[in-house]
Amino acid sequence: MREEEIEKLRGVVRDCVSKHLYSSAIFFADKVAAFTEDPADIYMQAQALFLGRHFRRAFHLLNASKIVLRDPRFRYLAAKCLEELKEWDQCLAMLGDAKVNEHGYVLDNKDHSGMYLDKDCEDREINIAAATCFLRGKAYEALENRTQARLWYKAAIKADPLCYEALECLIESHMLTCDEESSLLSSLQFGPEDGWLSSFYACLIKKYDKENIIEERFKELERESCNSKSSDPSFIRTLETNTDLLACKAEYYHQCGEYQKCFELTSVLLEKDPFHLKSTLVHLAAAMELGHSNELYLMACNLVKDYPQKALSWFAVGCYYYCIKKYDQSRRFFSKATTLDGTFAPAWIGYGNAYAAQEEGDQAMSAYRTGARLFPGCHLPTLYIGMEYMRTHSFKLAEQFFVQAKTICPSDPLVYNELGVVAYDMKEYNKAAWWFEKTLACVPSPLSEMWEPTVVNLAHSYRKLKVYREAIAYYEKALALSTRSLSTYAGLAYTYHLQVFFLCFLVLLLRRSTRIILLQPLHTTIRHCG
């Protein structure tokens, strides 16, 4: 067969793949490889077999090739076949013996020295080394070696910042702390045309920094779009209304305690894209906080119908039962979510919370400890362990876990609030006031009703320290946030009472030391005060 006829057949194979006619692609690719015996055509045949889910046959074809261990493309595709077959040890063996250091740099990279181009493609491509590192990470994670998985995911994103899947695994599985995420992003080598991507990645990581820093990240991404307005006006419109970017903003609102704002944004996003799962997760979390049980019920029904094998679907069912205070059923569905996906952090936290709601501390602690072990970059399991110790009045242990949570995420105001609470319970009122002030300093302004208990706690601390003027000011500030708290009114009244008593006591001391003759109304006040 002539070369031009073979090239036409190659075009047929590529067209069949693009139209998802995989059996046709396999048939014609097999004939092209038989005519030419060219390694590139053998690779194309293996690709067609892989896409047609003939993983064992594709692996056999690649493994029989004499260049499978010399060409990184052949080795990578063979390893992908073993991944689909869940043969993880063989997958790692196929990828070779490269090592990675603690900073995510590959020590032996001789087989993956550069990028490659397919015959039909001259576009920019992701480095094959990055794809190989990512596959190693997936294999190690499947083998429950999360330490090695984390290092290889870092190596993948460092080898090529375009390897988004590696960053997604690091973020979604909470493998890195806040500081580690920031450090990783700062170490990436973006191309001159990738300024927008750098800004986008900065919006994906944990959003516990100060309000002005977070807002600047979103504005920077918008400014990056504006710079390209003259060259490609459609890009700005697409990016500014992009669902992923708006989902990041919704996450930020949720972490700030702006649950209503978050819920409204995710509602709009889900109308635009009902199957955007990241927006769905944030929407469920906001609905939980707001007590929208009807919304949770509808979401859970739709998710179970559309995604019965996803942990998110059964997590939604658990959220509904938790919201209506049926904790036994809630635990059952949270447990099912963890069974379907053991790396789904919200399900482990919900599982522990369902136990904690019924004061079943041992089971709650077990769930939280599992979450802390699986997700070293997530401070919430550690924080909830501290809360459980608080419930049993083990204040020193609680403080240790709160400090550990602060180490993992040093900018979450909720951690500082809990440190203030434990200091108050240990009667260290100066320390408690300091932590509560630090909490409010980290909270975006203006304060939402969510932070009213922190303001009240600070007022209590000042009252204990006999700084009555400051205490009264914070009680009044708390009442401005929520007028329905009877305990705040009681605290304010008691502080006024103590302030008058303290003034009277000072007057008595002054009278005794200087023998000043007091006016009659003041005598009366002192007599009534005690």
Short mmCIF file of C-alpha atoms in Angstrom, two decimals:
data_model
loop_
_atom_site.label_atom_id
_atom_site.label_comp_id
_atom_site.label_asym_id
_atom_site.label_seq_id
_atom_site.Cartn_x
_atom_site.Cartn_y
_atom_site.Cartn_z
CA MET A 1 0.00 0.00 0.00
CA ARG A 2 1.27 3.45 -0.90
CA GLU A 3 2.23 5.98 1.82
CA GLU A 4 -0.56 8.41 0.92
CA GLU A 5 -3.14 5.64 1.27
CA ILE A 6 -1.73 4.67 4.67
CA GLU A 7 -1.85 8.31 5.76
CA LYS A 8 -5.53 8.43 4.77
CA LEU A 9 -6.16 5.34 6.92
CA ARG A 10 -4.43 7.06 9.84
CA GLY A 11 -6.82 9.95 9.33
CA VAL A 12 -9.74 7.51 9.43
CA VAL A 13 -8.48 6.14 12.76
CA ARG A 14 -8.19 9.64 14.24
CA ASP A 15 -11.66 10.54 12.97
CA CYS A 16 -13.15 7.36 14.45
CA VAL A 17 -11.60 8.20 17.81
CA SER A 18 -12.98 11.74 17.67
CA LYS A 19 -16.43 10.33 16.91
CA HIS A 20 -16.06 7.68 19.67
CA LEU A 21 -16.32 4.82 17.16
CA TYR A 22 -13.71 2.79 18.99
CA SER A 23 -14.32 -0.57 17.37
CA SER A 24 -13.84 1.01 13.95
CA ALA A 25 -10.72 2.79 15.21
CA ILE A 26 -9.30 -0.51 16.51
CA PHE A 27 -10.04 -2.26 13.19
CA PHE A 28 -8.33 0.32 11.00
CA ALA A 29 -5.45 0.97 13.41
CA ASP A 30 -4.68 -2.74 13.41
CA LYS A 31 -4.45 -2.71 9.60
CA VAL A 32 -2.24 0.39 9.53
CA ALA A 33 0.15 -1.18 12.08
CA ALA A 34 0.23 -4.41 10.04
CA PHE A 35 1.13 -2.52 6.86
CA THR A 36 3.85 -0.33 8.36
CA GLU A 37 5.10 -1.93 11.61
CA ASP A 38 6.00 1.65 12.55
CA PRO A 39 6.22 2.16 16.37
CA ALA A 40 4.06 5.28 16.01
CA ASP A 41 1.32 3.22 14.37
CA ILE A 42 1.62 0.49 17.01
CA TYR A 43 1.18 3.22 19.60
CA MET A 44 -1.90 4.53 17.77
CA GLN A 45 -3.35 0.99 17.77
CA ALA A 46 -2.69 0.66 21.52
CA GLN A 47 -4.40 4.04 22.08
CA ALA A 48 -7.47 2.83 20.19
CA LEU A 49 -7.55 -0.37 22.23
CA PHE A 50 -7.21 1.62 25.46
CA LEU A 51 -10.05 3.98 24.54
CA GLY A 52 -12.16 0.94 23.60
CA ARG A 53 -11.48 -0.40 27.14
CA HIS A 54 -9.50 -3.41 25.89
CA PHE A 55 -6.89 -2.78 28.57
CA ARG A 56 -5.37 -6.26 28.75
CA ARG A 57 -4.98 -6.48 24.97
CA ALA A 58 -3.51 -2.97 24.78
CA PHE A 59 -0.99 -3.82 27.52
CA HIS A 60 0.00 -7.03 25.76
CA LEU A 61 0.54 -5.14 22.49
CA LEU A 62 2.71 -2.51 24.18
CA ASN A 63 4.61 -5.01 26.31
CA ALA A 64 5.42 -7.10 23.24
CA SER A 65 6.98 -4.06 21.61
CA LYS A 66 10.76 -3.91 21.85
CA ILE A 67 10.76 -0.19 22.67
CA VAL A 68 8.26 -0.19 25.54
CA LEU A 69 11.00 0.44 28.12
CA ARG A 70 12.84 2.99 25.96
CA ASP A 71 10.00 5.23 24.80
CA PRO A 72 8.23 7.12 27.64
CA ARG A 73 4.99 7.19 25.65
CA PHE A 74 4.85 3.39 25.39
CA ARG A 75 5.78 2.95 29.05
CA TYR A 76 3.21 5.49 30.20
CA LEU A 77 0.36 3.98 28.19
CA ALA A 78 1.27 0.47 29.38
CA ALA A 79 1.18 1.74 32.96
CA LYS A 80 -2.22 3.38 32.30
CA CYS A 81 -3.53 -0.01 31.19
CA LEU A 82 -2.33 -1.54 34.46
CA GLU A 83 -3.96 1.35 36.35
CA GLU A 84 -7.32 0.54 34.77
CA LEU A 85 -6.78 -3.12 35.69
CA LYS A 86 -6.07 -2.04 39.33
CA GLU A 87 -2.69 -3.78 39.23
CA TRP A 88 -0.91 -1.06 41.15
CA ASP A 89 2.38 -2.77 41.98
CA GLN A 90 2.87 -3.78 38.34
CA CYS A 91 1.94 -0.23 37.33
CA LEU A 92 4.74 1.20 39.49
CA ALA A 93 7.16 -1.44 38.21
CA MET A 94 6.35 -0.47 34.61
CA LEU A 95 7.03 3.20 35.37
CA GLY A 96 10.53 2.41 36.67
CA ASP A 97 12.56 3.08 39.81
CA ALA A 98 12.75 6.89 39.90
CA LYS A 99 12.83 8.55 43.31
CA VAL A 100 11.48 11.87 44.51
CA ASN A 101 12.79 14.03 47.35
CA GLU A 102 10.76 15.77 50.06
CA HIS A 103 10.48 18.95 47.97
CA GLY A 104 8.86 17.15 45.04
CA TYR A 105 11.87 17.01 42.71
CA VAL A 106 12.55 13.79 40.79
CA LEU A 107 16.03 12.43 41.44
CA ASP A 108 16.15 10.02 38.47
CA ASN A 109 14.54 11.54 35.41
CA LYS A 110 16.59 9.99 32.61
CA ASP A 111 13.59 8.35 30.93
CA HIS A 112 11.45 11.48 30.94
CA SER A 113 13.70 14.23 29.73
CA GLY A 114 11.38 16.18 27.52
CA MET A 115 8.09 16.74 25.75
CA TYR A 116 6.82 14.86 22.74
CA LEU A 117 4.56 15.64 19.83
CA ASP A 118 2.10 13.34 18.12
CA LYS A 119 2.23 13.20 14.35
CA ASP A 120 -1.10 14.97 14.00
CA CYS A 121 -0.57 17.61 16.62
CA GLU A 122 1.67 20.64 16.92
CA ASP A 123 -0.15 22.27 19.82
CA ARG A 124 1.38 22.85 23.22
CA GLU A 125 1.37 19.64 25.24
CA ILE A 126 1.79 18.57 28.84
CA ASN A 127 5.20 17.18 29.67
CA ILE A 128 5.18 13.37 29.63
CA ALA A 129 7.27 13.49 32.81
CA ALA A 130 4.42 15.32 34.59
CA ALA A 131 1.88 12.73 33.43
CA THR A 132 4.17 9.91 34.60
CA CYS A 133 4.67 11.51 38.03
CA PHE A 134 0.93 11.96 38.38
CA LEU A 135 0.31 8.29 37.54
CA ARG A 136 2.87 7.27 40.18
CA GLY A 137 1.00 9.41 42.69
CA LYS A 138 -2.32 7.73 41.86
CA ALA A 139 -0.75 4.29 42.24
CA TYR A 140 0.76 5.13 45.62
CA GLU A 141 -2.54 6.64 46.80
CA ALA A 142 -4.38 3.46 45.76
CA LEU A 143 -1.81 1.48 47.78
CA GLU A 144 -2.57 3.83 50.74
CA ASN A 145 0.95 5.25 50.75
CA ARG A 146 -0.25 8.83 50.95
CA THR A 147 3.17 10.23 51.82
CA GLN A 148 4.65 9.04 48.53
CA ALA A 149 1.47 10.01 46.69
CA ARG A 150 1.77 13.57 47.96
CA LEU A 151 5.42 13.82 46.85
CA TRP A 152 4.69 12.49 43.36
CA TYR A 153 1.71 14.81 42.90
CA LYS A 154 3.98 17.71 43.83
CA ALA A 155 6.56 16.42 41.36
CA ALA A 156 3.90 16.27 38.62
CA ILE A 157 2.74 19.87 39.04
CA LYS A 158 6.35 21.06 39.29
CA ALA A 159 7.31 19.19 36.13
CA ASP A 160 4.53 21.01 34.27
CA PRO A 161 2.12 23.55 35.83
CA LEU A 162 -0.42 22.58 33.17
CA CYS A 163 -0.91 19.22 34.94
CA TYR A 164 -4.01 20.46 36.77
CA GLU A 165 -5.09 16.99 37.92
CA ALA A 166 -2.09 16.75 40.24
CA LEU A 167 -2.95 20.05 41.92
CA GLU A 168 -6.60 19.00 42.15
CA CYS A 169 -5.63 15.79 43.99
CA LEU A 170 -3.42 17.71 46.42
CA ILE A 171 -6.18 20.22 47.17
CA GLU A 172 -9.25 17.96 47.21
CA SER A 173 -7.53 15.31 49.35
CA HIS A 174 -6.11 17.95 51.74
CA MET A 175 -2.57 16.62 51.40
CA LEU A 176 -0.91 19.99 52.06
CA THR A 177 -1.24 22.60 54.78
CA CYS A 178 -2.06 26.23 53.95
CA ASP A 179 1.60 27.24 54.02
CA GLU A 180 2.64 24.23 51.93
CA GLU A 181 0.04 25.05 49.27
CA SER A 182 1.26 28.64 49.04
CA SER A 183 4.89 27.52 48.93
CA LEU A 184 4.14 25.01 46.16
CA LEU A 185 2.41 27.63 44.01
CA SER A 186 5.27 30.08 44.44
CA SER A 187 7.74 27.41 43.24
CA LEU A 188 5.92 26.67 39.95
CA GLN A 189 7.55 27.85 36.72
CA PHE A 190 4.71 29.34 34.68
CA GLY A 191 5.22 30.41 31.09
CA PRO A 192 4.90 34.08 30.10
CA GLU A 193 1.43 33.39 28.68
CA ASP A 194 0.23 31.64 31.86
CA GLY A 195 -0.28 34.62 34.16
CA TRP A 196 -4.00 33.93 34.31
CA LEU A 197 -3.32 30.30 35.28
CA SER A 198 -1.09 31.34 38.18
CA SER A 199 -3.85 33.63 39.47
CA PHE A 200 -6.47 30.91 39.00
CA TYR A 201 -4.44 28.36 40.96
CA ALA A 202 -4.05 30.92 43.76
CA CYS A 203 -7.86 31.08 43.96
CA LEU A 204 -8.15 27.28 44.23
CA ILE A 205 -6.08 26.80 47.39
CA LYS A 206 -7.33 27.26 50.97
CA LYS A 207 -8.90 30.67 51.48
CA TYR A 208 -8.18 31.51 55.11
CA ASP A 209 -5.93 34.52 54.43
CA LYS A 210 -7.00 38.05 55.27
CA GLU A 211 -9.97 39.44 53.39
CA ASN A 212 -7.94 41.94 51.35
CA ILE A 213 -5.52 39.21 50.20
CA ILE A 214 -8.32 36.90 49.03
CA GLU A 215 -10.18 39.71 47.27
CA GLU A 216 -6.96 40.79 45.56
CA ARG A 217 -6.52 37.29 44.15
CA PHE A 218 -9.90 37.43 42.43
CA LYS A 219 -9.29 40.99 41.23
CA GLU A 220 -5.88 40.02 39.90
CA LEU A 221 -7.45 37.28 37.83
CA GLU A 222 -10.03 39.74 36.49
CA ARG A 223 -7.30 42.26 35.68
CA GLU A 224 -5.40 39.54 33.81
CA SER A 225 -8.50 39.05 31.68
CA CYS A 226 -8.89 42.78 31.08
CA ASN A 227 -5.34 42.97 29.74
CA SER A 228 -6.29 40.56 26.98
CA LYS A 229 -9.51 42.37 26.18
CA SER A 230 -8.23 44.03 23.02
CA SER A 231 -6.84 40.81 21.58
CA ASP A 232 -9.66 38.45 22.48
CA PRO A 233 -12.82 40.07 23.90
CA SER A 234 -14.62 36.70 24.17
CA PHE A 235 -12.03 35.44 26.66
CA ILE A 236 -12.91 38.07 29.27
CA ARG A 237 -16.61 37.22 29.11
CA THR A 238 -15.99 33.49 29.40
CA LEU A 239 -13.51 33.82 32.27
CA GLU A 240 -15.44 36.30 34.38
CA THR A 241 -18.53 34.10 34.36
CA ASN A 242 -16.60 30.83 34.55
CA THR A 243 -18.26 28.30 36.84
CA ASP A 244 -14.99 27.11 38.39
CA LEU A 245 -14.00 30.65 39.32
CA LEU A 246 -17.40 31.47 40.79
CA ALA A 247 -17.32 28.18 42.72
CA CYS A 248 -14.05 29.38 44.29
CA LYS A 249 -15.81 32.58 45.35
CA ALA A 250 -18.64 30.54 46.83
CA GLU A 251 -16.10 28.53 48.87
CA TYR A 252 -14.63 31.79 50.13
CA TYR A 253 -18.06 33.06 51.21
CA HIS A 254 -18.70 29.79 53.04
CA GLN A 255 -15.40 29.96 54.91
CA CYS A 256 -16.17 33.58 55.88
CA GLY A 257 -19.51 32.53 57.36
CA GLU A 258 -21.47 34.35 54.63
CA TYR A 259 -23.76 31.35 54.19
CA GLN A 260 -26.68 33.17 52.60
CA LYS A 261 -24.40 34.87 50.09
CA CYS A 262 -22.75 31.52 49.35
CA PHE A 263 -26.11 29.77 48.93
CA GLU A 264 -27.40 32.42 46.52
CA LEU A 265 -24.24 32.20 44.37
CA THR A 266 -24.24 28.39 44.21
CA SER A 267 -27.96 28.41 43.38
CA VAL A 268 -27.19 30.56 40.34
CA LEU A 269 -24.25 28.33 39.39
CA LEU A 270 -26.34 25.16 39.59
CA GLU A 271 -29.02 26.69 37.40
CA LYS A 272 -26.30 27.33 34.83
CA ASP A 273 -24.58 23.93 35.27
CA PRO A 274 -26.68 21.49 37.37
CA PHE A 275 -23.96 18.84 37.28
CA HIS A 276 -20.99 20.92 38.46
CA LEU A 277 -20.04 18.78 41.46
CA LYS A 278 -17.75 21.29 43.16
CA SER A 279 -20.56 23.86 43.25
CA THR A 280 -22.90 21.11 44.44
CA LEU A 281 -20.69 20.32 47.44
CA VAL A 282 -20.48 23.98 48.49
CA HIS A 283 -24.24 24.35 47.94
CA LEU A 284 -24.92 21.40 50.26
CA ALA A 285 -22.64 22.85 52.94
CA ALA A 286 -24.37 26.25 52.78
CA ALA A 287 -27.83 24.67 52.85
CA MET A 288 -26.79 22.69 55.94
CA GLU A 289 -25.70 25.83 57.78
CA LEU A 290 -28.91 27.63 56.85
CA GLY A 291 -31.14 24.68 57.76
CA HIS A 292 -32.71 24.38 54.29
CA SER A 293 -33.87 20.78 54.69
CA ASN A 294 -36.18 20.88 51.65
CA GLU A 295 -33.30 21.95 49.39
CA LEU A 296 -31.12 19.20 50.83
CA TYR A 297 -33.84 16.63 50.20
CA LEU A 298 -34.25 17.64 46.54
CA MET A 299 -30.49 17.76 45.97
CA ALA A 300 -30.00 14.35 47.57
CA CYS A 301 -32.74 12.75 45.44
CA ASN A 302 -31.29 14.15 42.21
CA LEU A 303 -27.72 13.17 43.07
CA VAL A 304 -28.62 9.60 44.02
CA LYS A 305 -30.55 9.26 40.75
CA ASP A 306 -27.75 10.71 38.58
CA TYR A 307 -24.63 9.54 40.46
CA PRO A 308 -25.50 6.46 42.54
CA GLN A 309 -21.83 5.38 42.74
CA LYS A 310 -20.45 8.73 43.91
CA ALA A 311 -19.71 9.45 47.57
CA LEU A 312 -21.12 12.97 47.14
CA SER A 313 -24.63 11.60 46.48
CA TRP A 314 -24.82 9.64 49.74
CA PHE A 315 -23.11 12.46 51.60
CA ALA A 316 -26.01 14.67 50.49
CA VAL A 317 -28.49 12.14 51.91
CA GLY A 318 -26.55 12.16 55.19
CA CYS A 319 -26.67 15.96 55.25
CA TYR A 320 -30.46 15.91 54.88
CA TYR A 321 -30.94 13.53 57.81
CA TYR A 322 -28.43 15.48 59.91
CA CYS A 323 -30.33 18.70 59.19
CA ILE A 324 -33.62 17.19 60.42
CA LYS A 325 -31.79 15.73 63.47
CA LYS A 326 -32.18 12.06 62.52
CA TYR A 327 -28.61 11.26 63.43
CA ASP A 328 -28.79 7.46 63.20
CA GLN A 329 -29.83 7.58 59.54
CA SER A 330 -27.35 10.38 58.95
CA ARG A 331 -24.47 8.24 60.22
CA ARG A 332 -25.52 5.35 58.01
CA PHE A 333 -25.31 7.44 54.83
CA PHE A 334 -22.12 9.24 55.82
CA SER A 335 -20.62 5.80 56.41
CA LYS A 336 -21.75 4.66 52.97
CA ALA A 337 -20.08 7.72 51.43
CA THR A 338 -16.77 6.87 53.13
CA THR A 339 -17.07 3.28 51.88
CA LEU A 340 -17.51 4.45 48.28
CA ASP A 341 -14.64 6.93 48.53
CA GLY A 342 -12.34 6.76 51.53
CA THR A 343 -10.64 10.01 50.47
CA PHE A 344 -13.83 12.11 50.61
CA ALA A 345 -13.05 14.36 53.59
CA PRO A 346 -16.54 15.92 54.14
CA ALA A 347 -18.05 12.45 54.71
CA TRP A 348 -15.57 11.61 57.49
CA ILE A 349 -16.22 14.93 59.21
CA GLY A 350 -19.99 14.53 58.85
CA TYR A 351 -19.72 10.98 60.21
CA GLY A 352 -17.93 12.25 63.31
CA ASN A 353 -20.33 15.15 63.76
CA ALA A 354 -23.33 12.82 63.65
CA TYR A 355 -21.86 10.82 66.53
CA ALA A 356 -20.89 13.99 68.41
CA ALA A 357 -24.46 15.33 68.11
CA GLN A 358 -25.62 12.41 70.27
CA GLU A 359 -22.61 12.72 72.60
CA GLU A 360 -21.16 9.40 71.50
CA GLY A 361 -17.64 10.66 72.01
CA ASP A 362 -15.61 7.50 71.37
CA GLN A 363 -17.10 6.88 67.93
CA ALA A 364 -16.87 10.57 67.05
CA MET A 365 -13.19 10.65 68.04
CA SER A 366 -12.53 7.54 65.95
CA ALA A 367 -14.00 9.22 62.86
CA TYR A 368 -12.11 12.45 63.50
CA ARG A 369 -8.82 10.61 64.04
CA THR A 370 -9.30 8.75 60.76
CA GLY A 371 -9.90 12.08 59.04
CA ALA A 372 -6.80 13.59 60.64
CA ARG A 373 -4.71 10.64 59.45
CA LEU A 374 -6.08 10.61 55.90
CA PHE A 375 -6.09 14.39 55.40
CA PRO A 376 -2.98 15.88 57.05
CA GLY A 377 -3.58 19.22 55.35
CA CYS A 378 -7.11 19.60 56.76
CA HIS A 379 -7.25 21.11 60.24
CA LEU A 380 -10.94 20.45 60.84
CA PRO A 381 -10.64 16.84 62.16
CA THR A 382 -8.00 18.00 64.65
CA LEU A 383 -10.16 20.95 65.63
CA TYR A 384 -13.17 18.70 66.25
CA ILE A 385 -11.04 16.34 68.35
CA GLY A 386 -10.21 19.33 70.53
CA MET A 387 -13.91 20.20 70.78
CA GLU A 388 -14.69 16.67 71.95
CA TYR A 389 -12.05 16.98 74.67
CA MET A 390 -13.62 20.31 75.61
CA ARG A 391 -16.98 18.60 76.01
CA THR A 392 -15.45 16.18 78.53
CA HIS A 393 -13.63 19.05 80.33
CA SER A 394 -10.16 17.76 79.33
CA PHE A 395 -9.00 21.32 78.77
CA LYS A 396 -5.26 20.70 78.50
CA LEU A 397 -5.72 18.00 75.87
CA ALA A 398 -8.19 20.21 74.02
CA GLU A 399 -5.68 23.05 73.97
CA GLN A 400 -2.99 20.77 72.52
CA PHE A 401 -5.22 19.78 69.62
CA PHE A 402 -6.30 23.37 69.01
CA VAL A 403 -2.64 24.39 68.82
CA GLN A 404 -2.03 21.53 66.38
CA ALA A 405 -4.95 22.73 64.25
CA LYS A 406 -3.45 26.24 64.31
CA THR A 407 -0.15 24.81 63.04
CA ILE A 408 -1.91 23.17 60.09
CA CYS A 409 -4.01 26.24 59.27
CA PRO A 410 -2.68 29.35 61.04
CA SER A 411 -5.25 31.74 59.59
CA ASP A 412 -8.64 30.17 60.38
CA PRO A 413 -10.40 32.43 62.93
CA LEU A 414 -12.44 29.48 64.25
CA VAL A 415 -9.25 27.94 65.66
CA TYR A 416 -8.46 31.13 67.57
CA ASN A 417 -12.00 31.23 68.93
CA GLU A 418 -11.68 27.71 70.33
CA LEU A 419 -8.31 28.57 71.89
CA GLY A 420 -10.05 31.50 73.56
CA VAL A 421 -12.84 29.28 74.86
CA VAL A 422 -10.45 26.75 76.39
CA ALA A 423 -8.40 29.55 77.99
CA TYR A 424 -11.61 31.01 79.47
CA ASP A 425 -12.62 27.62 80.88
CA MET A 426 -9.18 27.33 82.48
CA LYS A 427 -9.78 30.80 84.04
CA GLU A 428 -6.94 32.35 82.04
CA TYR A 429 -8.98 35.43 81.20
CA ASN A 430 -6.17 37.62 79.86
CA LYS A 431 -5.18 34.87 77.46
CA ALA A 432 -8.81 34.27 76.50
CA ALA A 433 -9.38 37.95 75.70
CA TRP A 434 -6.22 37.97 73.57
CA TRP A 435 -7.39 34.95 71.53
CA PHE A 436 -10.89 36.39 71.03
CA GLU A 437 -9.43 39.70 69.86
CA LYS A 438 -7.20 37.82 67.42
CA THR A 439 -10.27 35.92 66.17
CA LEU A 440 -12.14 39.13 65.37
CA ALA A 441 -9.02 40.58 63.73
CA CYS A 442 -8.99 37.65 61.27
CA VAL A 443 -12.70 37.87 60.44
CA PRO A 444 -13.71 39.84 57.32
CA SER A 445 -15.60 43.03 58.10
CA PRO A 446 -18.37 43.83 58.62
CA LEU A 447 -18.98 41.05 61.13
CA SER A 448 -21.76 38.59 60.34
CA GLU A 449 -24.14 37.06 62.89
CA MET A 450 -22.00 33.91 62.85
CA TRP A 451 -19.36 35.68 64.96
CA GLU A 452 -21.79 37.01 67.60
CA PRO A 453 -20.75 34.27 70.12
CA THR A 454 -17.10 35.34 69.78
CA VAL A 455 -18.01 38.95 70.55
CA VAL A 456 -20.00 37.78 73.59
CA ASN A 457 -17.08 35.61 74.73
CA LEU A 458 -14.77 38.61 74.51
CA ALA A 459 -17.24 40.63 76.57
CA HIS A 460 -17.35 37.86 79.21
CA SER A 461 -13.55 37.84 79.35
CA TYR A 462 -13.40 41.60 79.91
CA ARG A 463 -16.07 41.30 82.58
CA LYS A 464 -13.99 38.67 84.38
CA LEU A 465 -10.99 41.01 84.13
CA LYS A 466 -13.15 43.81 85.63
CA VAL A 467 -12.70 45.95 82.52
CA TYR A 468 -16.38 46.82 82.57
CA ARG A 469 -16.40 49.62 80.02
CA GLU A 470 -14.89 47.36 77.34
CA ALA A 471 -17.19 44.52 78.34
CA ILE A 472 -20.27 46.72 77.96
CA ALA A 473 -19.06 47.92 74.55
CA TYR A 474 -18.70 44.36 73.27
CA TYR A 475 -22.04 43.23 74.73
CA GLU A 476 -23.69 46.09 72.85
CA LYS A 477 -21.79 45.15 69.70
CA ALA A 478 -23.06 41.58 70.07
CA LEU A 479 -26.63 42.83 70.41
CA ALA A 480 -26.19 44.81 67.20
CA LEU A 481 -25.36 41.49 65.46
CA SER A 482 -28.19 39.52 67.08
CA THR A 483 -31.00 40.92 69.20
CA ARG A 484 -32.43 37.51 70.09
CA SER A 485 -29.78 36.36 72.57
CA LEU A 486 -31.14 36.42 76.12
CA SER A 487 -27.75 35.51 77.59
CA THR A 488 -26.22 38.63 76.04
CA TYR A 489 -28.84 40.85 77.69
CA ALA A 490 -28.22 39.06 80.99
CA GLY A 491 -24.46 39.51 80.64
CA LEU A 492 -24.88 43.19 79.85
CA ALA A 493 -27.19 43.75 82.85
CA TYR A 494 -24.85 41.87 85.17
CA THR A 495 -21.90 43.93 83.96
CA TYR A 496 -23.79 47.17 84.67
CA HIS A 497 -24.57 45.82 88.12
CA LEU A 498 -20.94 44.95 88.77
CA GLN A 499 -19.81 48.32 87.46
CA VAL A 500 -22.07 50.18 89.91
CA PHE A 501 -21.04 47.89 92.75
CA PHE A 502 -17.37 48.42 91.91
CA LEU A 503 -17.81 52.21 91.89
CA CYS A 504 -19.58 52.08 95.20
CA PHE A 505 -16.84 49.93 96.64
CA LEU A 506 -14.25 52.48 95.52
CA VAL A 507 -16.24 55.26 97.15
CA LEU A 508 -16.38 53.32 100.42
CA LEU A 509 -12.63 52.87 100.33
CA LEU A 510 -12.17 56.54 99.60
CA ARG A 511 -14.49 57.51 102.46
CA ARG A 512 -12.71 55.24 104.91
CA SER A 513 -9.25 56.54 103.96
CA THR A 514 -10.01 60.27 103.72
CA ARG A 515 -13.07 60.53 106.02
CA ILE A 516 -14.90 62.62 103.46
CA ILE A 517 -18.50 63.37 104.34
CA LEU A 518 -20.62 62.01 101.49
CA LEU A 519 -23.85 63.48 100.23
CA GLN A 520 -27.08 61.77 101.25
CA PRO A 521 -28.02 60.26 97.81
CA LEU A 522 -24.65 58.55 97.62
CA HIS A 523 -25.11 57.14 101.17
CA THR A 524 -28.37 55.68 99.99
CA THR A 525 -26.80 54.11 96.91
CA ILE A 526 -24.07 52.50 98.96
CA ARG A 527 -26.55 51.10 101.45
CA HIS A 528 -28.63 49.54 98.67
CA CYS A 529 -25.58 48.03 97.00
CA GLY A 530 -24.62 46.09 100.01
#
